[in-house]
CSV table of C-alpha atoms in Angstrom, one decimal:
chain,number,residue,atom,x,y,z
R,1,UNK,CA,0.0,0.0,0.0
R,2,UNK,CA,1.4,3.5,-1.3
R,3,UNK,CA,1.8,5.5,2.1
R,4,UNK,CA,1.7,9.1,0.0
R,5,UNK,CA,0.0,9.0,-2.9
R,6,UNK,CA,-0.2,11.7,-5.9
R,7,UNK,CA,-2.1,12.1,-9.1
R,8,UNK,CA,-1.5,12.6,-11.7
R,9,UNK,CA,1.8,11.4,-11.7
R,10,UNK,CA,2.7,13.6,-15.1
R,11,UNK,CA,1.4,16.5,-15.9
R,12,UNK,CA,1.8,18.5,-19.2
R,13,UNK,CA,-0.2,21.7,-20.1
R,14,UNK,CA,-0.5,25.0,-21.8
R,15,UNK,CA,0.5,28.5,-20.3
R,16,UNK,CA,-2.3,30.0,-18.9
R,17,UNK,CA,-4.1,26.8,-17.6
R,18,UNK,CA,-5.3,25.7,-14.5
R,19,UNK,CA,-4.6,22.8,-13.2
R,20,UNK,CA,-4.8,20.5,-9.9
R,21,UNK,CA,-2.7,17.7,-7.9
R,22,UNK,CA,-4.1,15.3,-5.5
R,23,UNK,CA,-2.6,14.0,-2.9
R,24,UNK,CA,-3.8,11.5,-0.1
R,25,UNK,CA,-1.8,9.9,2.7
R,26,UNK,CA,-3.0,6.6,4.8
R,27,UNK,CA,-0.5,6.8,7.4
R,28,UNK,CA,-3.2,8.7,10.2
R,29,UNK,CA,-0.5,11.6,10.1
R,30,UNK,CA,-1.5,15.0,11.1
R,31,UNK,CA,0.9,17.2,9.2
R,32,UNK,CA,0.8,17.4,5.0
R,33,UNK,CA,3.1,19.3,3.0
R,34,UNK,CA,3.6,20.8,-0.8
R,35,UNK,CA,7.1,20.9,-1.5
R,36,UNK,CA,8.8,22.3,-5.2
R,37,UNK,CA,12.2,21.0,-6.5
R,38,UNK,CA,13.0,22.7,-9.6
R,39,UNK,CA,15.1,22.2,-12.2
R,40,UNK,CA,18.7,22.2,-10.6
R,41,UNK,CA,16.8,20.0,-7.9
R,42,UNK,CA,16.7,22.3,-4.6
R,43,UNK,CA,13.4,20.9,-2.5
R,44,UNK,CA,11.4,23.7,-1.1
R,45,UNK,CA,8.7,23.8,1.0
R,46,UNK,CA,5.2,26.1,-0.4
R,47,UNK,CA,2.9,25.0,2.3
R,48,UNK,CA,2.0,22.9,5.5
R,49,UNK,CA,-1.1,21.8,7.2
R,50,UNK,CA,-1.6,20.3,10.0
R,51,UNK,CA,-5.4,19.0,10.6
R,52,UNK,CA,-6.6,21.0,8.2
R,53,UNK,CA,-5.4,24.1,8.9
R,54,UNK,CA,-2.7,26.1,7.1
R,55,UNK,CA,0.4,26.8,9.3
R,56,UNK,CA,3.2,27.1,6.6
R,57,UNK,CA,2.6,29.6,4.3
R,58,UNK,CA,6.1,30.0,2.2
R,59,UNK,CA,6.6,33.0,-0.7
R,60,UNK,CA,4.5,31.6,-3.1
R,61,UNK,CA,2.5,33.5,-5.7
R,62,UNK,CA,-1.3,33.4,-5.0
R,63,UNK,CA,-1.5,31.0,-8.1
R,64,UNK,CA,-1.2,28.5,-6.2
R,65,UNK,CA,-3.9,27.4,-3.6
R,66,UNK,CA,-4.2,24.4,-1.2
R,67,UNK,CA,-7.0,22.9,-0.1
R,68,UNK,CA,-7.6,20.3,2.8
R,69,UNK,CA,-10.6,18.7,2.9
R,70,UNK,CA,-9.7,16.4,5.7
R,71,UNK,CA,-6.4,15.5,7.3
R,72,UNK,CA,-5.5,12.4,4.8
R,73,UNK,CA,-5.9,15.0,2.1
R,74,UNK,CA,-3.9,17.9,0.9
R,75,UNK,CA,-4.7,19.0,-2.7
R,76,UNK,CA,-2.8,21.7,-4.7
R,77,UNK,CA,-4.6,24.0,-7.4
R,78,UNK,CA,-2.6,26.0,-9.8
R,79,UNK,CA,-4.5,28.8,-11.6
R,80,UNK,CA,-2.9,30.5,-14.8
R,81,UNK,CA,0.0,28.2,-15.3
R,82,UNK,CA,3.8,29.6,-16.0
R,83,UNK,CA,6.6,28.5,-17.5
R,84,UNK,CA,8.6,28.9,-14.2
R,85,UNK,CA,5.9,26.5,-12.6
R,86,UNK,CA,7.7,23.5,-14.6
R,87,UNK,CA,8.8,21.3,-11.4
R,88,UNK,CA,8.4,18.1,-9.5
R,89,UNK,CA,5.8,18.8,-7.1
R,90,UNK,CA,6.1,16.3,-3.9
R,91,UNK,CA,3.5,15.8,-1.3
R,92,UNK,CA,4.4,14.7,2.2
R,93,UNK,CA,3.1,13.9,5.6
R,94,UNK,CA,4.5,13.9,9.2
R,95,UNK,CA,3.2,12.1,12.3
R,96,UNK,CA,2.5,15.7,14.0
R,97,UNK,CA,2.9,19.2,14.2
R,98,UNK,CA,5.7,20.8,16.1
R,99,UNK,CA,9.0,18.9,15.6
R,100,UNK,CA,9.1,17.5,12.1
R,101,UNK,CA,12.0,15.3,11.8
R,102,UNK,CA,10.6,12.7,9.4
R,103,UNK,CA,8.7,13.4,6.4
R,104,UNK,CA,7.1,10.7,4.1
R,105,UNK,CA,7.3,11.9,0.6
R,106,UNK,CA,5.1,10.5,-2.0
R,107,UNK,CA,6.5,10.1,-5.5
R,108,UNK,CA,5.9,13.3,-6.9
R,109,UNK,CA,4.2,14.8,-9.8
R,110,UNK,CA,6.1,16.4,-12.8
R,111,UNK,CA,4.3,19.3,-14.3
R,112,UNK,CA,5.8,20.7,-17.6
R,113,UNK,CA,4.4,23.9,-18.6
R,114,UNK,CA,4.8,24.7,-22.4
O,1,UNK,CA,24.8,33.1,1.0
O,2,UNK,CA,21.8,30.4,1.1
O,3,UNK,CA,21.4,28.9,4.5
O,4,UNK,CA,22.3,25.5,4.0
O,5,UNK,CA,24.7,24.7,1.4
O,6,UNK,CA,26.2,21.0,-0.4
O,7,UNK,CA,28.0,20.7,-3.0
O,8,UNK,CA,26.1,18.9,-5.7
O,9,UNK,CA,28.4,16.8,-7.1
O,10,UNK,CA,28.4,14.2,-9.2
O,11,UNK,CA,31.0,12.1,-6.7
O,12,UNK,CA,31.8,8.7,-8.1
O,13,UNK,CA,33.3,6.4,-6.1
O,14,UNK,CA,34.0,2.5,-6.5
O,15,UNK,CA,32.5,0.1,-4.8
O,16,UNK,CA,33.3,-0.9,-1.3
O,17,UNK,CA,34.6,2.8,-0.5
O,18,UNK,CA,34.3,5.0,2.4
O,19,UNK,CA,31.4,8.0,1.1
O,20,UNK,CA,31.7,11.2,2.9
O,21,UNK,CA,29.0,13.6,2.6
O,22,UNK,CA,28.8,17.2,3.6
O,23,UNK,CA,26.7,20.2,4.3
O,24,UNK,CA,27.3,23.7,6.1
O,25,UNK,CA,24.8,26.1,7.3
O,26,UNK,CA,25.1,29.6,8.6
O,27,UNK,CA,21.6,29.4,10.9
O,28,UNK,CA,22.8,28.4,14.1
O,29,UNK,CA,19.5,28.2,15.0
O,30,UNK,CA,18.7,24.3,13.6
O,31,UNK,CA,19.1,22.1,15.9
O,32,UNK,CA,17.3,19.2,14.1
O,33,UNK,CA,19.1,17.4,11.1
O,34,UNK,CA,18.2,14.9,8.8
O,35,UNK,CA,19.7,13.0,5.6
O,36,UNK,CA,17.3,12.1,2.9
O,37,UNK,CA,18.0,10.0,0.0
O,38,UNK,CA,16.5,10.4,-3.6
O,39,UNK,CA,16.8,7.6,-5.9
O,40,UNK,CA,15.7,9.2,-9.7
O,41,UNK,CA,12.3,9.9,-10.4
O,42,UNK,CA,11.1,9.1,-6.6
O,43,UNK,CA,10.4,11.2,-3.6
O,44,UNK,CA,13.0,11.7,-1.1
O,45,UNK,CA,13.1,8.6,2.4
O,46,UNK,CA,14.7,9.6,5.5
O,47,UNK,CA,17.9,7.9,6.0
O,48,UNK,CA,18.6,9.2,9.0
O,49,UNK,CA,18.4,12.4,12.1
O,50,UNK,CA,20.1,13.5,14.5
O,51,UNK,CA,19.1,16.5,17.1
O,52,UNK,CA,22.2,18.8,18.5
O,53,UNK,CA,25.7,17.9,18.5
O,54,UNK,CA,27.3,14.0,18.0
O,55,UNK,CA,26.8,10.9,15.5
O,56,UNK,CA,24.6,8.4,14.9
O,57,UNK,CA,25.2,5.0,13.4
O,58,UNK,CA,22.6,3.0,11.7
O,59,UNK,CA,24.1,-0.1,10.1
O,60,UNK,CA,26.2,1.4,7.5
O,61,UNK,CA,25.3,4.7,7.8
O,62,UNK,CA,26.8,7.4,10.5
O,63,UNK,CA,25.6,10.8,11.0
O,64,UNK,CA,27.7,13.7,12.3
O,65,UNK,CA,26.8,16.9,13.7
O,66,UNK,CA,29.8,20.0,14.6
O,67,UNK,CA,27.5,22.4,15.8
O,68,UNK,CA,30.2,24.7,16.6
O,69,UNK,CA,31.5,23.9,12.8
O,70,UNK,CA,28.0,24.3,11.7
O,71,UNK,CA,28.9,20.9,9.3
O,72,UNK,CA,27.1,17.7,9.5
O,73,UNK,CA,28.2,14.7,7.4
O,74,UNK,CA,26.7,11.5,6.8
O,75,UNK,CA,29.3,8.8,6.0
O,76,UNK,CA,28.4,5.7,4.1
O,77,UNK,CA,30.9,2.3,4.9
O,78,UNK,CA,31.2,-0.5,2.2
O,79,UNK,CA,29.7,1.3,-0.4
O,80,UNK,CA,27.3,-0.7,-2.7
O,81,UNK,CA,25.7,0.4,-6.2
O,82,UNK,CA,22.4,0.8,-4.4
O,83,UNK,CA,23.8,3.3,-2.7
O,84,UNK,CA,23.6,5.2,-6.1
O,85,UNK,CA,21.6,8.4,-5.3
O,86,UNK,CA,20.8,12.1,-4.4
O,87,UNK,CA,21.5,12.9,-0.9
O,88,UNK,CA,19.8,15.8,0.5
O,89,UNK,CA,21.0,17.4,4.0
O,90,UNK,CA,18.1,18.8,5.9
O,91,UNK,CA,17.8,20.9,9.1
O,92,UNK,CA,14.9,22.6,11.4
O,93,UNK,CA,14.5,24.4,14.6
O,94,UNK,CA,11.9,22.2,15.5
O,95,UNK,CA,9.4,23.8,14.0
O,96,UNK,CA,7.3,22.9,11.0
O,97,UNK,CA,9.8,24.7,8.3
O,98,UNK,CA,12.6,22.0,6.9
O,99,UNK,CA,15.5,23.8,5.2
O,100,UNK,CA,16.8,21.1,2.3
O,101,UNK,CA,20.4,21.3,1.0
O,102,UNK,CA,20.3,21.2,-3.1
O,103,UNK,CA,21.5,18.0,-2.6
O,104,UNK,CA,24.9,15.3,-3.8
O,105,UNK,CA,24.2,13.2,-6.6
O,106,UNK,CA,26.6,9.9,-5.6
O,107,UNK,CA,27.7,7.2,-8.2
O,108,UNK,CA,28.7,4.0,-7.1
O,109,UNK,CA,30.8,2.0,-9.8
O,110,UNK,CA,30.6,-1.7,-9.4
Protein backbone atom coordinates (compact mmCIF):
# COMPACT_ATOMS: atom_id res chain seq x y z
CA UNK A 1 0.00 0.00 0.00
CA UNK A 2 1.38 3.52 -1.29
CA UNK A 3 1.80 5.45 2.11
CA UNK A 4 1.73 9.14 -0.02
CA UNK A 5 -0.03 8.98 -2.92
CA UNK A 6 -0.19 11.69 -5.91
CA UNK A 7 -2.15 12.05 -9.09
CA UNK A 8 -1.51 12.61 -11.69
CA UNK A 9 1.84 11.39 -11.70
CA UNK A 10 2.72 13.62 -15.14
CA UNK A 11 1.39 16.50 -15.86
CA UNK A 12 1.82 18.50 -19.22
CA UNK A 13 -0.23 21.71 -20.08
CA UNK A 14 -0.53 24.97 -21.76
CA UNK A 15 0.55 28.47 -20.32
CA UNK A 16 -2.30 29.95 -18.91
CA UNK A 17 -4.08 26.77 -17.55
CA UNK A 18 -5.34 25.70 -14.52
CA UNK A 19 -4.58 22.79 -13.17
CA UNK A 20 -4.76 20.55 -9.90
CA UNK A 21 -2.68 17.74 -7.91
CA UNK A 22 -4.14 15.26 -5.54
CA UNK A 23 -2.62 13.95 -2.88
CA UNK A 24 -3.82 11.45 -0.14
CA UNK A 25 -1.77 9.93 2.66
CA UNK A 26 -3.02 6.60 4.81
CA UNK A 27 -0.46 6.80 7.42
CA UNK A 28 -3.18 8.68 10.16
CA UNK A 29 -0.54 11.58 10.08
CA UNK A 30 -1.53 15.05 11.09
CA UNK A 31 0.91 17.20 9.18
CA UNK A 32 0.76 17.42 5.05
CA UNK A 33 3.13 19.33 3.01
CA UNK A 34 3.56 20.84 -0.76
CA UNK A 35 7.10 20.94 -1.45
CA UNK A 36 8.76 22.30 -5.20
CA UNK A 37 12.15 21.02 -6.52
CA UNK A 38 13.04 22.66 -9.64
CA UNK A 39 15.09 22.16 -12.23
CA UNK A 40 18.67 22.15 -10.61
CA UNK A 41 16.81 20.05 -7.95
CA UNK A 42 16.72 22.29 -4.57
CA UNK A 43 13.44 20.93 -2.51
CA UNK A 44 11.39 23.69 -1.08
CA UNK A 45 8.73 23.81 0.98
CA UNK A 46 5.16 26.05 -0.37
CA UNK A 47 2.86 24.99 2.32
CA UNK A 48 2.05 22.93 5.55
CA UNK A 49 -1.09 21.81 7.20
CA UNK A 50 -1.64 20.27 9.98
CA UNK A 51 -5.44 19.01 10.56
CA UNK A 52 -6.58 21.03 8.16
CA UNK A 53 -5.36 24.13 8.92
CA UNK A 54 -2.66 26.10 7.05
CA UNK A 55 0.42 26.83 9.29
CA UNK A 56 3.20 27.12 6.64
CA UNK A 57 2.57 29.56 4.32
CA UNK A 58 6.09 30.01 2.25
CA UNK A 59 6.61 33.01 -0.70
CA UNK A 60 4.45 31.63 -3.08
CA UNK A 61 2.54 33.52 -5.66
CA UNK A 62 -1.32 33.44 -4.98
CA UNK A 63 -1.53 31.03 -8.08
CA UNK A 64 -1.25 28.54 -6.23
CA UNK A 65 -3.88 27.42 -3.57
CA UNK A 66 -4.20 24.43 -1.16
CA UNK A 67 -7.04 22.87 -0.12
CA UNK A 68 -7.59 20.27 2.79
CA UNK A 69 -10.62 18.65 2.94
CA UNK A 70 -9.70 16.37 5.72
CA UNK A 71 -6.41 15.52 7.26
CA UNK A 72 -5.52 12.41 4.84
CA UNK A 73 -5.94 15.00 2.07
CA UNK A 74 -3.89 17.87 0.85
CA UNK A 75 -4.66 18.96 -2.68
CA UNK A 76 -2.76 21.71 -4.69
CA UNK A 77 -4.56 23.98 -7.44
CA UNK A 78 -2.57 26.00 -9.77
CA UNK A 79 -4.48 28.76 -11.61
CA UNK A 80 -2.89 30.54 -14.82
CA UNK A 81 -0.01 28.20 -15.32
CA UNK A 82 3.81 29.63 -16.04
CA UNK A 83 6.64 28.51 -17.55
CA UNK A 84 8.59 28.87 -14.23
CA UNK A 85 5.91 26.53 -12.61
CA UNK A 86 7.66 23.48 -14.58
CA UNK A 87 8.79 21.34 -11.38
CA UNK A 88 8.43 18.10 -9.52
CA UNK A 89 5.79 18.84 -7.06
CA UNK A 90 6.05 16.29 -3.88
CA UNK A 91 3.48 15.78 -1.31
CA UNK A 92 4.45 14.67 2.16
CA UNK A 93 3.11 13.86 5.62
CA UNK A 94 4.53 13.92 9.15
CA UNK A 95 3.23 12.07 12.35
CA UNK A 96 2.50 15.66 14.02
CA UNK A 97 2.91 19.24 14.22
CA UNK A 98 5.66 20.77 16.13
CA UNK A 99 9.02 18.90 15.64
CA UNK A 100 9.11 17.46 12.10
CA UNK A 101 12.02 15.33 11.77
CA UNK A 102 10.56 12.69 9.41
CA UNK A 103 8.67 13.44 6.41
CA UNK A 104 7.11 10.71 4.07
CA UNK A 105 7.25 11.92 0.61
CA UNK A 106 5.13 10.52 -2.02
CA UNK A 107 6.55 10.13 -5.52
CA UNK A 108 5.89 13.29 -6.87
CA UNK A 109 4.20 14.82 -9.84
CA UNK A 110 6.07 16.44 -12.78
CA UNK A 111 4.28 19.28 -14.28
CA UNK A 112 5.85 20.71 -17.65
CA UNK A 113 4.45 23.94 -18.59
CA UNK A 114 4.84 24.67 -22.39
CA UNK B 1 24.78 33.15 1.02
CA UNK B 2 21.84 30.35 1.09
CA UNK B 3 21.36 28.87 4.48
CA UNK B 4 22.30 25.50 4.00
CA UNK B 5 24.74 24.68 1.39
CA UNK B 6 26.23 20.99 -0.43
CA UNK B 7 28.05 20.73 -3.05
CA UNK B 8 26.11 18.86 -5.66
CA UNK B 9 28.43 16.77 -7.06
CA UNK B 10 28.42 14.22 -9.22
CA UNK B 11 30.98 12.10 -6.73
CA UNK B 12 31.76 8.72 -8.09
CA UNK B 13 33.30 6.42 -6.12
CA UNK B 14 34.01 2.49 -6.52
CA UNK B 15 32.48 0.13 -4.81
CA UNK B 16 33.28 -0.87 -1.33
CA UNK B 17 34.62 2.79 -0.50
CA UNK B 18 34.28 4.98 2.41
CA UNK B 19 31.41 7.97 1.10
CA UNK B 20 31.72 11.25 2.89
CA UNK B 21 29.02 13.59 2.55
CA UNK B 22 28.83 17.18 3.60
CA UNK B 23 26.68 20.17 4.26
CA UNK B 24 27.27 23.74 6.10
CA UNK B 25 24.79 26.15 7.34
CA UNK B 26 25.13 29.62 8.61
CA UNK B 27 21.59 29.41 10.90
CA UNK B 28 22.76 28.37 14.11
CA UNK B 29 19.53 28.24 15.03
CA UNK B 30 18.71 24.34 13.65
CA UNK B 31 19.06 22.07 15.86
CA UNK B 32 17.34 19.19 14.12
CA UNK B 33 19.09 17.45 11.06
CA UNK B 34 18.20 14.86 8.84
CA UNK B 35 19.66 12.97 5.57
CA UNK B 36 17.33 12.08 2.90
CA UNK B 37 18.03 9.96 -0.03
CA UNK B 38 16.52 10.43 -3.60
CA UNK B 39 16.78 7.63 -5.91
CA UNK B 40 15.75 9.18 -9.69
CA UNK B 41 12.30 9.90 -10.35
CA UNK B 42 11.08 9.15 -6.55
CA UNK B 43 10.38 11.20 -3.61
CA UNK B 44 12.97 11.70 -1.06
CA UNK B 45 13.14 8.60 2.38
CA UNK B 46 14.70 9.62 5.48
CA UNK B 47 17.89 7.92 6.03
CA UNK B 48 18.61 9.24 9.00
CA UNK B 49 18.40 12.39 12.05
CA UNK B 50 20.06 13.51 14.55
CA UNK B 51 19.06 16.51 17.11
CA UNK B 52 22.17 18.77 18.50
CA UNK B 53 25.71 17.87 18.53
CA UNK B 54 27.27 13.97 17.98
CA UNK B 55 26.82 10.93 15.50
CA UNK B 56 24.62 8.41 14.95
CA UNK B 57 25.22 4.99 13.37
CA UNK B 58 22.56 3.00 11.68
CA UNK B 59 24.10 -0.05 10.08
CA UNK B 60 26.25 1.40 7.54
CA UNK B 61 25.29 4.67 7.77
CA UNK B 62 26.79 7.40 10.48
CA UNK B 63 25.63 10.77 10.99
CA UNK B 64 27.72 13.68 12.26
CA UNK B 65 26.78 16.87 13.71
CA UNK B 66 29.77 20.04 14.57
CA UNK B 67 27.50 22.42 15.76
CA UNK B 68 30.25 24.67 16.60
CA UNK B 69 31.50 23.90 12.84
CA UNK B 70 28.04 24.32 11.67
CA UNK B 71 28.94 20.91 9.31
CA UNK B 72 27.13 17.67 9.49
CA UNK B 73 28.24 14.72 7.36
CA UNK B 74 26.68 11.55 6.78
CA UNK B 75 29.29 8.82 5.95
CA UNK B 76 28.43 5.66 4.14
CA UNK B 77 30.88 2.33 4.86
CA UNK B 78 31.20 -0.53 2.21
CA UNK B 79 29.70 1.26 -0.37
CA UNK B 80 27.31 -0.74 -2.74
CA UNK B 81 25.67 0.44 -6.21
CA UNK B 82 22.43 0.77 -4.43
CA UNK B 83 23.82 3.32 -2.68
CA UNK B 84 23.62 5.21 -6.06
CA UNK B 85 21.56 8.40 -5.33
CA UNK B 86 20.83 12.05 -4.44
CA UNK B 87 21.53 12.89 -0.89
CA UNK B 88 19.82 15.82 0.49
CA UNK B 89 21.03 17.43 4.00
CA UNK B 90 18.06 18.82 5.93
CA UNK B 91 17.76 20.91 9.06
CA UNK B 92 14.94 22.57 11.41
CA UNK B 93 14.51 24.43 14.56
CA UNK B 94 11.89 22.20 15.54
CA UNK B 95 9.39 23.82 14.00
CA UNK B 96 7.30 22.91 11.04
CA UNK B 97 9.82 24.72 8.31
CA UNK B 98 12.63 21.99 6.87
CA UNK B 99 15.54 23.83 5.24
CA UNK B 100 16.81 21.14 2.33
CA UNK B 101 20.36 21.31 1.03
CA UNK B 102 20.34 21.16 -3.07
CA UNK B 103 21.46 17.97 -2.63
CA UNK B 104 24.88 15.33 -3.75
CA UNK B 105 24.21 13.20 -6.56
CA UNK B 106 26.59 9.91 -5.58
CA UNK B 107 27.68 7.18 -8.22
CA UNK B 108 28.68 4.00 -7.09
CA UNK B 109 30.83 1.98 -9.77
CA UNK B 110 30.63 -1.67 -9.44
Amino acid sequence: DTAVSQTPKYLVTQMGNDKSIKCEQNLGHDTMYWYKQDSKKFLKIMFSYNNKELIINETVPNRFSPKSPDKAHLNLHINSLELGDSAVYFCASAPRAGVNTEAFFGQGTRLTVV
Amino acid sequence: QKEVEQDPGPLSVPEGAIVSLNCTYSNSAFQYFMWYRQYSRKGPELLMYTYSSGNKEDGRFTAQVDKSSKYISLFIRDSQPSDSATYLCAMTRGYQKVTFGIGTKLQVIP
